[in-house]
Coordinates of C-alpha atoms in Angstrom, one line a residue:
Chain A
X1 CA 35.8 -0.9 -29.2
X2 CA 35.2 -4.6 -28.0
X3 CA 38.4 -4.6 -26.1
X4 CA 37.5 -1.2 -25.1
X5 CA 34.4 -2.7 -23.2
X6 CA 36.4 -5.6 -22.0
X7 CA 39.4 -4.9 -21.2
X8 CA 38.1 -3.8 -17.5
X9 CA 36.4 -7.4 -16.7
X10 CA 40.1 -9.4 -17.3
X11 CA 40.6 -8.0 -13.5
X12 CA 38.5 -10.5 -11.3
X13 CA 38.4 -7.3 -8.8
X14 CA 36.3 -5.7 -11.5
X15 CA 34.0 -9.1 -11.9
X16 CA 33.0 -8.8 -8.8
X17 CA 31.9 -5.4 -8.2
X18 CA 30.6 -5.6 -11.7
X19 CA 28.3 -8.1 -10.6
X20 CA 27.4 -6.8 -6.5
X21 CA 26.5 -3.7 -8.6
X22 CA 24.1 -5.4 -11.4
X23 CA 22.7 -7.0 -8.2
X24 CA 22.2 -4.0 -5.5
X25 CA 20.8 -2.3 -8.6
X26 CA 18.0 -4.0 -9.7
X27 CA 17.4 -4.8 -6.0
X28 CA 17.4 -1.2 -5.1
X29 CA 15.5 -0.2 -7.8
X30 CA 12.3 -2.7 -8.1
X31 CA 12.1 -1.9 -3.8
X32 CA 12.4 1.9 -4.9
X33 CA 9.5 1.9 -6.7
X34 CA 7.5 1.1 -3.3
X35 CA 9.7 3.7 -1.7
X36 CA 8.9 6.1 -4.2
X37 CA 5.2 5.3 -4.4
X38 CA 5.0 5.4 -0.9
X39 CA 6.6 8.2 0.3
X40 CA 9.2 6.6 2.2
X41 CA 12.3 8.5 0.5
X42 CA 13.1 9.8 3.9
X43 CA 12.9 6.8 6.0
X44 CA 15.7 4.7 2.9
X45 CA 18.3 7.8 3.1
X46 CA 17.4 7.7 7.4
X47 CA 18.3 4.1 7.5
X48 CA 21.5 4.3 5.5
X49 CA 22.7 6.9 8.0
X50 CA 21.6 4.9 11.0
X51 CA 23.5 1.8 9.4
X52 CA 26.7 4.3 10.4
X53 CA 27.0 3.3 13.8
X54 CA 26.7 -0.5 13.6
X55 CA 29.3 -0.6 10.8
X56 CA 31.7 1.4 13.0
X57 CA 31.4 -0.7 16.2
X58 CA 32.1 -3.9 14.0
X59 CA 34.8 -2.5 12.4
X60 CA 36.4 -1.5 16.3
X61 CA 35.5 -4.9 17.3
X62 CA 37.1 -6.7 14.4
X63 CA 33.6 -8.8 13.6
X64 CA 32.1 -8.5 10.4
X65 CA 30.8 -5.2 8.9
X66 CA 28.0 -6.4 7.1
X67 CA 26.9 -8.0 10.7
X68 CA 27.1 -4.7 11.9
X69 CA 25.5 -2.7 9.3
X70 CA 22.3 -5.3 9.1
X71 CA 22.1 -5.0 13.0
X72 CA 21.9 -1.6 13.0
X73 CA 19.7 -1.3 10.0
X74 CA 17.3 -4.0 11.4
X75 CA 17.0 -2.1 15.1
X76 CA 16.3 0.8 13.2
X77 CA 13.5 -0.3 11.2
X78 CA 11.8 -1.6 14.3
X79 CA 12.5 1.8 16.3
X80 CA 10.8 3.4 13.4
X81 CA 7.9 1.1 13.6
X82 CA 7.4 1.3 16.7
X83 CA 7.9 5.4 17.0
X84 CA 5.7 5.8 14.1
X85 CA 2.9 3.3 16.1
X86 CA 2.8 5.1 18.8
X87 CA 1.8 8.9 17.1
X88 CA 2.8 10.6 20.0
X89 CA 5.5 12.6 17.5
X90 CA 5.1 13.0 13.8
X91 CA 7.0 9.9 11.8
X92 CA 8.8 12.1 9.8
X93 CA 9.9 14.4 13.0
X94 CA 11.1 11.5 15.1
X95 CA 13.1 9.7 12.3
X96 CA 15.1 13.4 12.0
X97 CA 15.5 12.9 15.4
X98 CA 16.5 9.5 15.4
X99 CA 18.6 9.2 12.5
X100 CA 21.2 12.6 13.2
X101 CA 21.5 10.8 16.5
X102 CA 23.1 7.9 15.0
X103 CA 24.7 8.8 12.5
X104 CA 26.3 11.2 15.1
X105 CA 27.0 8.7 17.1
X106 CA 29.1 6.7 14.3
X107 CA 30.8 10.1 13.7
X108 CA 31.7 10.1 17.2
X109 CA 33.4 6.7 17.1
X110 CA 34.8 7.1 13.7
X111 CA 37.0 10.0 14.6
X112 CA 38.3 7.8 17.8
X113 CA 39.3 5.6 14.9
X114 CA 42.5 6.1 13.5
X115 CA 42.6 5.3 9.9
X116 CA 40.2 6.8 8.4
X117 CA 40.7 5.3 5.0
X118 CA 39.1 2.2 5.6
X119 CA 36.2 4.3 7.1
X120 CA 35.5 6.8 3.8
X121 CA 34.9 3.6 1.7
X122 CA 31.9 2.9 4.4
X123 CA 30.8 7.0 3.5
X124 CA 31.4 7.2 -0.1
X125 CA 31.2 3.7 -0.8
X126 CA 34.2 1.7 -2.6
X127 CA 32.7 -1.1 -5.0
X128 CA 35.9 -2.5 -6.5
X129 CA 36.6 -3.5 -2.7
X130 CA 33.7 -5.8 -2.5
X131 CA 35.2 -9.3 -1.8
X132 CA 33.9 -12.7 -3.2
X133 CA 32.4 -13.5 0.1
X134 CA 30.8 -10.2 0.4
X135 CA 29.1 -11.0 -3.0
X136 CA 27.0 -14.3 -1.7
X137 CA 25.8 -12.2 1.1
X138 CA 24.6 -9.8 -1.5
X139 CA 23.4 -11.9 -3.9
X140 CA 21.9 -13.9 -0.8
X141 CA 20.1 -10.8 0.5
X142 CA 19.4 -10.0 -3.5
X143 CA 17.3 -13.1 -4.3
X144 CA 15.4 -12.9 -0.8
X145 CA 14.4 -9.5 -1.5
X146 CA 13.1 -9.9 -4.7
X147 CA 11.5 -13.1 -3.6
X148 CA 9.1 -11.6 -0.9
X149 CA 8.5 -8.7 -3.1
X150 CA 7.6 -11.0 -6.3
X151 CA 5.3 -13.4 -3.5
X152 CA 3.7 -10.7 -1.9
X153 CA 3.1 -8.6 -4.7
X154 CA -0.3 -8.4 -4.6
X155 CA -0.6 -7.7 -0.8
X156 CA 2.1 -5.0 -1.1
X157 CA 0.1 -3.4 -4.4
X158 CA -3.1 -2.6 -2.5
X159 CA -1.9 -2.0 1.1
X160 CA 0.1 0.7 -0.7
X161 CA -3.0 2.4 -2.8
X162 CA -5.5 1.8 -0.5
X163 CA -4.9 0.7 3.4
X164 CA -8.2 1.5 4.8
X165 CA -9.8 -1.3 2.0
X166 CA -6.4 -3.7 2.8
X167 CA -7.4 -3.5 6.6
X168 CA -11.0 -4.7 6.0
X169 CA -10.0 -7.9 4.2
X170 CA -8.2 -9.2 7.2
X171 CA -4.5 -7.9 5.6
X172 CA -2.7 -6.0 8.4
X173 CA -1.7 -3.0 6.3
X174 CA 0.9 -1.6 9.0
X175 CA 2.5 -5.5 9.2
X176 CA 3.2 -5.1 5.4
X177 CA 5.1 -2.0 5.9
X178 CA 7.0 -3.6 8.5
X179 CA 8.0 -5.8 6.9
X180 CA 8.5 -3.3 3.6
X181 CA 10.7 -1.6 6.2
X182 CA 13.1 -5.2 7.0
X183 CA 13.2 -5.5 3.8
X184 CA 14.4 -1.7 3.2
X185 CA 17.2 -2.0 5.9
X186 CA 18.5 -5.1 4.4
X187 CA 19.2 -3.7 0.7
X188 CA 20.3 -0.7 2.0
X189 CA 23.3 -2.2 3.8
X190 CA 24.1 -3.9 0.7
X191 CA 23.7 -1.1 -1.3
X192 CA 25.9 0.3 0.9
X193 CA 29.5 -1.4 -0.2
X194 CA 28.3 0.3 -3.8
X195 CA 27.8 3.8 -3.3
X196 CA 28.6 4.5 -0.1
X197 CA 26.0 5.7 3.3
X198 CA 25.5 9.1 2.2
X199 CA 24.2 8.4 -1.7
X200 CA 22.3 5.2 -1.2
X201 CA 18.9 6.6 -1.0
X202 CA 20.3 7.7 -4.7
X203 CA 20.3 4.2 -5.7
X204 CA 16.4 3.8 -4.2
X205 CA 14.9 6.7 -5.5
X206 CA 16.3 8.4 -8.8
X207 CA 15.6 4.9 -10.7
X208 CA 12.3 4.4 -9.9
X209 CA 11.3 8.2 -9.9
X210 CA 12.7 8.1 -13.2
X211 CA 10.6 5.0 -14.4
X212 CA 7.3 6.2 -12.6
X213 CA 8.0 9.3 -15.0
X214 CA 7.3 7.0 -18.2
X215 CA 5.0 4.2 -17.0
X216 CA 1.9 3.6 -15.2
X217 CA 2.3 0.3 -14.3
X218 CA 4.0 -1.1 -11.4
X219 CA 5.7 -4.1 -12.8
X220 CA 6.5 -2.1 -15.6
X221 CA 8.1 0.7 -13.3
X222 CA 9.7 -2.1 -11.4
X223 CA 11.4 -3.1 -14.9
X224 CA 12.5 0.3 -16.3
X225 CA 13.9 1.2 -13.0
X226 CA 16.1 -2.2 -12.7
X227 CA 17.1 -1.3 -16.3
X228 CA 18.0 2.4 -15.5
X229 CA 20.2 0.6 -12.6
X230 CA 22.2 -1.3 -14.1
X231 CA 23.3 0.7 -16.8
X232 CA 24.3 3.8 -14.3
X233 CA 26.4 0.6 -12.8
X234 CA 27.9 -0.1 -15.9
X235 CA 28.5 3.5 -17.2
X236 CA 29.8 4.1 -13.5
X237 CA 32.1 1.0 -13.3
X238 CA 33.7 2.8 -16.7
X239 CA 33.8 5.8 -15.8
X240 CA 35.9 4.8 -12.6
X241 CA 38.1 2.1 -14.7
X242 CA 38.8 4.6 -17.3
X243 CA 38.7 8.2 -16.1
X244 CA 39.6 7.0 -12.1
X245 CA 36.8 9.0 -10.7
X246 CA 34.9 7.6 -7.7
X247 CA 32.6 4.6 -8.6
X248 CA 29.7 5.3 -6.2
X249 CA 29.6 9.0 -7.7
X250 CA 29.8 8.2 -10.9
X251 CA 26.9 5.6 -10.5
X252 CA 24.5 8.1 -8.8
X253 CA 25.0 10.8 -11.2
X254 CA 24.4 8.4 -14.2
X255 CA 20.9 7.9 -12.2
X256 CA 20.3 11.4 -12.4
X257 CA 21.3 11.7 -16.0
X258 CA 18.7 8.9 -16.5
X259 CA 15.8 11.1 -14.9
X260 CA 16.5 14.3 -16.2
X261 CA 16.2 12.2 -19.6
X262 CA 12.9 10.9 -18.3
X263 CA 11.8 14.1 -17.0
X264 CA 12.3 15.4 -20.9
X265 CA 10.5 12.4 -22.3
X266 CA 7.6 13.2 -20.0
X267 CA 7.6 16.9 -20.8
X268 CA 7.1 16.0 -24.2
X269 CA 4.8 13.2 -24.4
X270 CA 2.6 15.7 -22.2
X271 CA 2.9 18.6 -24.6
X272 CA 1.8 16.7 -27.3
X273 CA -1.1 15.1 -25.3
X274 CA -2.0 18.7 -24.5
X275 CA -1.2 20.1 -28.6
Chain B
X1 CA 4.4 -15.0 12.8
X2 CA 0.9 -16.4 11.9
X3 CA -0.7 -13.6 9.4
X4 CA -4.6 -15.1 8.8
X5 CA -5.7 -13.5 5.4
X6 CA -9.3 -15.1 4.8
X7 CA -8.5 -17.6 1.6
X8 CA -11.2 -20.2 1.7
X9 CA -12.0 -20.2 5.0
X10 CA -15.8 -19.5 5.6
X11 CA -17.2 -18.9 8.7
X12 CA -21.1 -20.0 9.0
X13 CA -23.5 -18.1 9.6
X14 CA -25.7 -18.1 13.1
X15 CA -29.1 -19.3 11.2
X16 CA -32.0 -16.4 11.7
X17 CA -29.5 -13.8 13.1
X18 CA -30.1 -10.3 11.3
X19 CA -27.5 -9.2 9.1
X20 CA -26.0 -6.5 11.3
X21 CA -26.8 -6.4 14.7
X22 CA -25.5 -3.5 17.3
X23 CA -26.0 -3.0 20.7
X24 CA -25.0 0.0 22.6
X25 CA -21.8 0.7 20.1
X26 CA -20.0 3.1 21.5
X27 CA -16.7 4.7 19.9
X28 CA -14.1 7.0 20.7
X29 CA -11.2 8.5 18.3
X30 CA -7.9 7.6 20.2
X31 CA -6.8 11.5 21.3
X32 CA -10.4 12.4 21.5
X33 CA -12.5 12.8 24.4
X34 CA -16.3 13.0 23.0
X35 CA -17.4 9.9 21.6
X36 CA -17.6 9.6 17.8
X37 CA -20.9 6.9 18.5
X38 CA -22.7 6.9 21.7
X39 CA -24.1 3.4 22.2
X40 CA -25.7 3.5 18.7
X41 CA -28.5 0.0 19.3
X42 CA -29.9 -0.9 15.7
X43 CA -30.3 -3.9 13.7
X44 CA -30.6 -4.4 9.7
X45 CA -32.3 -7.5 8.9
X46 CA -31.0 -9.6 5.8
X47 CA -32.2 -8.4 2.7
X48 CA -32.7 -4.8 2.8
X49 CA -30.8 -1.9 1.9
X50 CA -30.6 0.3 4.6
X51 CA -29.7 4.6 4.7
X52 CA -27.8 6.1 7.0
X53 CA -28.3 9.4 6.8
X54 CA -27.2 12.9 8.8
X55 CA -24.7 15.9 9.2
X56 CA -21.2 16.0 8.2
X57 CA -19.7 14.5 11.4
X58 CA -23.0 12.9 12.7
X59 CA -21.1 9.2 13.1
X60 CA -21.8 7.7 9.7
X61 CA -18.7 7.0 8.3
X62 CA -17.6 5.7 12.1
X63 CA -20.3 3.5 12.4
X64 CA -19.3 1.6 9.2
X65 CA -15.3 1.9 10.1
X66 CA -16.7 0.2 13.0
X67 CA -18.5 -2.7 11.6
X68 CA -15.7 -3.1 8.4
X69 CA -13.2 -3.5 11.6
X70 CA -11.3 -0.6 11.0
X71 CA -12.2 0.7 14.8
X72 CA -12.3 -0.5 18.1
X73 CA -15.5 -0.2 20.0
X74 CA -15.1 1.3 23.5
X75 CA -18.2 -0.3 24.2
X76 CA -21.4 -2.7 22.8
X77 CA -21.0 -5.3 20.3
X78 CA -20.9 -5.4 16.8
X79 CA -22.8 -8.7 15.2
X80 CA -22.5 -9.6 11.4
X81 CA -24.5 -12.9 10.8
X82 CA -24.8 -13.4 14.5
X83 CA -20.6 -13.0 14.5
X84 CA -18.2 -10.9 15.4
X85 CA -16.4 -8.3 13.4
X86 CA -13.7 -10.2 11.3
X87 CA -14.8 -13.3 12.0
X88 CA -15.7 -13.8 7.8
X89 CA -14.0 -11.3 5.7
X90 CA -15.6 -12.7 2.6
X91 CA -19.1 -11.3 4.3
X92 CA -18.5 -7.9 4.6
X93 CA -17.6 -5.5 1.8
X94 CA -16.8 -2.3 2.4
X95 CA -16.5 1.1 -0.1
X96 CA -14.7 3.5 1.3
X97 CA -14.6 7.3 0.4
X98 CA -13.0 8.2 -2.6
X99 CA -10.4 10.3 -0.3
X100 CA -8.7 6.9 1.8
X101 CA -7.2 5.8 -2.0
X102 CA -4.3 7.1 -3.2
X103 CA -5.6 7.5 -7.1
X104 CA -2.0 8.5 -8.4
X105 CA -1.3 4.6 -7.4
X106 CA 0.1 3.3 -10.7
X107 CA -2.5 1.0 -11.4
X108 CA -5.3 0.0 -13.9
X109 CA -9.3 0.0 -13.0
X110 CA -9.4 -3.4 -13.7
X111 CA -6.4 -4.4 -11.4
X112 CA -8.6 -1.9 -8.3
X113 CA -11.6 -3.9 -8.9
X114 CA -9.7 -7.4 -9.5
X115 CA -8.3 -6.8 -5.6
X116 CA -12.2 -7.2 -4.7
X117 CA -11.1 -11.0 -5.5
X118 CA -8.5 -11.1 -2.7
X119 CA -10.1 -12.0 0.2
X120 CA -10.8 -15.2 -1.5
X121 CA -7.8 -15.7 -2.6
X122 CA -5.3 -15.1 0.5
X123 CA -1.7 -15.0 0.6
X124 CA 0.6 -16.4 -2.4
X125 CA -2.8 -17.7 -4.7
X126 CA -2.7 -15.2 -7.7
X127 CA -6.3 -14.5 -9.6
X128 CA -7.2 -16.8 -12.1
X129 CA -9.2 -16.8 -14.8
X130 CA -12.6 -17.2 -12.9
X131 CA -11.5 -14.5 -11.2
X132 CA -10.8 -12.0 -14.2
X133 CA -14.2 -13.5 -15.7
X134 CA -15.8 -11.5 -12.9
X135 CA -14.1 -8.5 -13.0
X136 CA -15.1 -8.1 -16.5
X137 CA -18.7 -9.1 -15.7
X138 CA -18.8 -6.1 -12.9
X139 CA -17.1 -3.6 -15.5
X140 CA -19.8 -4.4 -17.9
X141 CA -22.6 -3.7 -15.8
X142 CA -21.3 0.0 -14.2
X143 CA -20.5 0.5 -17.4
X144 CA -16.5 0.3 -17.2
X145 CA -15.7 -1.7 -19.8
X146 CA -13.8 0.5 -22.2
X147 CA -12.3 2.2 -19.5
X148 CA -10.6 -0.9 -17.6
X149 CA -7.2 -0.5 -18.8
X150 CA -6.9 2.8 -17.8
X151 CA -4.8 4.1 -14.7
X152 CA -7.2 4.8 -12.4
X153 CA -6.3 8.7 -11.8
X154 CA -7.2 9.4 -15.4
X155 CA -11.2 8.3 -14.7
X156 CA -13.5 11.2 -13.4
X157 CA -15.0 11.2 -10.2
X158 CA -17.8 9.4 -10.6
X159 CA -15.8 7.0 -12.6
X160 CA -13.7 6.5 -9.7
X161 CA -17.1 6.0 -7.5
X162 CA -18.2 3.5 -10.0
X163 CA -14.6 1.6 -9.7
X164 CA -15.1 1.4 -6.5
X165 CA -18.6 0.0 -6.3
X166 CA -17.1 -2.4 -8.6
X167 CA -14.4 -4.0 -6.3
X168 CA -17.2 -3.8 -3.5
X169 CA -19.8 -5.9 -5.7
X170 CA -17.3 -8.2 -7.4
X171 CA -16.1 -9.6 -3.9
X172 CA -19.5 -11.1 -3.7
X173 CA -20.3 -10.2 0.0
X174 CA -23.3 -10.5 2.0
X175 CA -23.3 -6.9 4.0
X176 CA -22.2 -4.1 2.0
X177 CA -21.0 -1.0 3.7
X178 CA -21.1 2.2 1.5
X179 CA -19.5 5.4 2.7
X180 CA -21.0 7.7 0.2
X181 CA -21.5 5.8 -2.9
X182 CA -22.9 8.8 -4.4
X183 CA -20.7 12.1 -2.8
X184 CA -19.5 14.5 -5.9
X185 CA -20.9 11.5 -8.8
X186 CA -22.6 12.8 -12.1
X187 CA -26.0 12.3 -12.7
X188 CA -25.4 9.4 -15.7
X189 CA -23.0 7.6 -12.7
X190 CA -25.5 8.2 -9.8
X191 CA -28.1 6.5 -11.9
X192 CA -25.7 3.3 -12.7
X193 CA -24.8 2.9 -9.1
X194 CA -28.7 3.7 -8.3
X195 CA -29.4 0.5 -10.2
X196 CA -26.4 -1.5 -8.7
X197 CA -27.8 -1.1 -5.5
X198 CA -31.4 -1.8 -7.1
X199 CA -29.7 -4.9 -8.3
X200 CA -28.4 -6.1 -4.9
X201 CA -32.1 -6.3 -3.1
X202 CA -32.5 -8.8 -5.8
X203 CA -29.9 -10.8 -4.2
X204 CA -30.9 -10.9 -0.8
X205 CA -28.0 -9.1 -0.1
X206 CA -27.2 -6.4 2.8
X207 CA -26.6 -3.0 2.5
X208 CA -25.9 -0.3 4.5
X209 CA -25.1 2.7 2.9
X210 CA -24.0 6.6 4.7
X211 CA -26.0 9.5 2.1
X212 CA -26.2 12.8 1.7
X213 CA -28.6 12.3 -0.8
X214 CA -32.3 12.6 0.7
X215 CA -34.0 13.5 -2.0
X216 CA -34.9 9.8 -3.0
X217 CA -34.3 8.3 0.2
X218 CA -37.9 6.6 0.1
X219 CA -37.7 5.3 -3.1
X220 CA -34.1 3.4 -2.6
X221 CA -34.2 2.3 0.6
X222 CA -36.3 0.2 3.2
X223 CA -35.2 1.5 6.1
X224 CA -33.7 4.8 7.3
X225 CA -31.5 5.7 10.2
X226 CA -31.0 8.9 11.4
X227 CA -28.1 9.9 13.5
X228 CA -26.5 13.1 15.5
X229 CA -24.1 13.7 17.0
X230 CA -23.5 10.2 17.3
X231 CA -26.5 9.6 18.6
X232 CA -29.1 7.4 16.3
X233 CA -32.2 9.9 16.7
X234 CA -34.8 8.2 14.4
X235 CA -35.5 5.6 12.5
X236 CA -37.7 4.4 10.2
X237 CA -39.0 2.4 7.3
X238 CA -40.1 4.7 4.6
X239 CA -42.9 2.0 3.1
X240 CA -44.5 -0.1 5.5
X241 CA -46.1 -2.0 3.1
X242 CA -42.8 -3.6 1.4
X243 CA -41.4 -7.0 2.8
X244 CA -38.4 -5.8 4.6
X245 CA -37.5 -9.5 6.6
X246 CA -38.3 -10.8 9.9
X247 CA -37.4 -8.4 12.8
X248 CA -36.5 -5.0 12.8
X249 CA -35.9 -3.9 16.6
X250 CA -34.9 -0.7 17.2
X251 CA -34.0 1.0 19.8
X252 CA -31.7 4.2 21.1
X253 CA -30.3 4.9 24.3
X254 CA -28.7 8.1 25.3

């Protein structure tokens, strides 16, 4: 059984992804909980598709993808800043707008692109291609992440329950989700090289929605959902080593298995409250 | 990119300056044509707990947004100690309706009213045990005690009144503004907060406070505006006998 579990990690290959997964997790998870909490599912999935573009145009121009990818996520965070400032269309209208756009427009280029091998890992995500250099950016990006939202926590707390209150103290409520929003396009590009553009906002939201299902606390949330992460890496890192199915798949749907299990556990717990 | 959140930074205050001074406040929704305010002239002197009082839509709660900063004047100033708006954030508490929180928010009553603490701590200080000491002291006297550990959508409505009071009072501000401290509250809350408010004259402290309630206007308040329409139509100190401070100029222009 021990070798079972072990046999997988003699491959440095599988080290690697092993540990960009554990990272992107708990990253993407302890952010999800804002995104859940906050309603911001939409905008996480929008800026994984807008990320499309930027990774193409680096990957035609030979400079580096993850340059790409965090250019194009950062421009889009600002564009949605600044669309959803102005209030002359609804936030959530004029990110569907934006975000088919783009992610059009790195469909567009793509298929000008002849191999599209290297180009489906960038869709579907391919974690077991994650190089040692890619995995300082992502720690990198990891430990700044968590830093601003462990620093900040308190600001970020009440500007999410209660803005109008946030606003009178002096805190700029709409800064904070700025910069909640910088912070979004960052992880998601990471989170990127695990599961791929189409099921990152996977990796944001089914953790967390899963831990706000049995806790009402927010660090506590923040520490279920992290733990719900990495162990749909791990199972998912398996199931790919042993079964070959697609990592990025396999890590999603270990999410959702995670939830439904929540879902149950909250079903219950309210039936007997109720009994 | 320079982010001033209050911390320990006092402002002073301009020495004999009423509490809340406006002249000819005047404020417009962005989108909106009529004026929300039309320059509203009144002044509270320090000390007294003043009603504001009118129809849904009269300008109540815009007058406060106003003063708490959370609007821009089109016109007229806005003086709070002789200062601008925002110029002391530790000053000016404000309780908003129960409607601007989101209560599904995962967290605990005493972690709402702990945020009351904020503005003196500023960015990267965490709450310390000072801090906590007061929480507990406000959940004790609105009678919150038991329930502090509680997330906050499980309290009842006047519970959730009460919590917010809490994090108003335990900020330890000069000017309160209440947007209706007592909308939708049961009668056993209505009469804790009643007392709060009794509490604050006690004080010296400020407050202004929007009501529906007019039933006991008289007896909780020392001075009464009315507005409509945006317009302050009356107003008026319901016992002329009781000390209410040093000025109280008045004045209303259409």
């Amino acid at each position: 059984m021990i070798d079972w579990l072990l046999e997988p990690f003699r491959f440095s290959f599988m080290q690697t992804g092993l540990a960009a997964a554990v990272l992107v997790g708990i990253t993407c998870a302890v952010l999800g909980a804002y995104v859940v909490l906050r309603r911001m599912a939409f905008i996480g999935d929008a800026l994984a598709h807008t990320v499309l573009p930027g990774l193409v145009v680096a990957y035609l121009g030979g400079w580096s993808l993850f340059g790409g990818a965090i250019v194009a996520g950062l421009l889009t965070a600002l564009g949605i800043g600044w669309v959803s400032r102005r209030g002359l269309v609804r936030e959530d209208t004029a990110i569907g707008v934006l975000f088919t756009a783009m992610f059009a427009l790195g469909i567009l280029l793509m298929s000008r692109v002849n191999s599209f091998r290297d180009l489906s890992h960038i869709l579907f995500g391919n974690i077991l291609g994650v190089r040692p250099s890619d995995l300082w950016l992502i720690g990198a990006i990891a430990a700044g992440v968590l830093l601003t939202l462990f620093l900040l926590h308190k600001e970020l707390e009440l500007t999410s329950y209660d803005p109008t209150y946030a606003e009178v103290i002096g805190l700029k409520a709409d800064r904070l989700r700025f910069l909640l929003l910088i912070l979004l396009a960052l992880t998601v590009v990471t989170c990127i090289q695990v599961v791929g553009v189409i099921l990152t906002s996977a990796l944001l939201v089914t953790p967390a929605a899963a831990a706000a299902l049995l806790t009402n606390r927010l660090p506590q949330m923040m520490v279920l959902a992290a733990l719900i992460a990495v162990a749909s890496a791990l199972v998912g890192l398996y199931a790919s080593y042993y079964a070959d199915v697609a990592s990025g798949a396999a890590i999603v749907l270990t999410c959702t298995a995670c939830f439904g299990f929540a879902w149950a556990i909250h079903a219950v717990r309210t039936r007997r409250t109720l009994a | 990119m320079h982010i001033p959140y209050s911390g320990r930074h006092y402002t002073d205050i301009v020495a004999g300056a009423a509490a809340l001074a406006l002249d000819g406040l005047t404020v417009v929704y962005p989108g909106s044509s009529e004026p929300a305010l039309r320059t509203v002239s009144l002044s509270v002197p320090a000390g007294v707990r003043a009603a504001l009082v009118g129809a849904n839509g009269s300008g109540k709660s815009t007058l406060l947004k106003a003063v708490a900063g959370l609007l821009r004047p089109q016109a007229g100033t806005i003086r709070i100690y002789g200062r601008p708006v925002g110029a002391c954030h530790h000053r000016v508490a404000y309780l908003p309706q129960r409607g601007e929180v989101d209560w599904r928010f995962p967290v605990t009553v005493a972690r709402l009213v702990l945020a009351g603490r904020y503005v003196h701590l500023g960015w990267l200080r965490r709450p310390r045990a000072d801090d906590r000491r007061r929480v507990a002291a406000v959940l004790e006297q609105l009678g919150l005690s038991d329930l502090a550990h509680r997330q906050i959508s499980q309290l009842s409505g006047g519970q959730q009144q009460r919590a917010l009071l809490a994090r108003a009072l335990v900020q330890e501000a000069d000017l309160l503004l209440l947007d209706e401290p007592l909308s939708a509250v049961d009668a056993a809350s209505r009469q804790i907060i009643a007392r709060a408010l009794d509490g604050l004259r006690h004080q010296g402290k400020t407050a202004l406070v929007a009501t529906h309630h007019l039933d006991r206007l008289d007896e909780e308040f020392d001075l009464v505006f009315t507005l409509d329409e945006g317009v302050l139509q009356r107003s008026y100190r319901p016992l002329p006998g009781r000390e209410a401070g040093n000025l109280l100029s008045i004045s209303s222009s259409q």
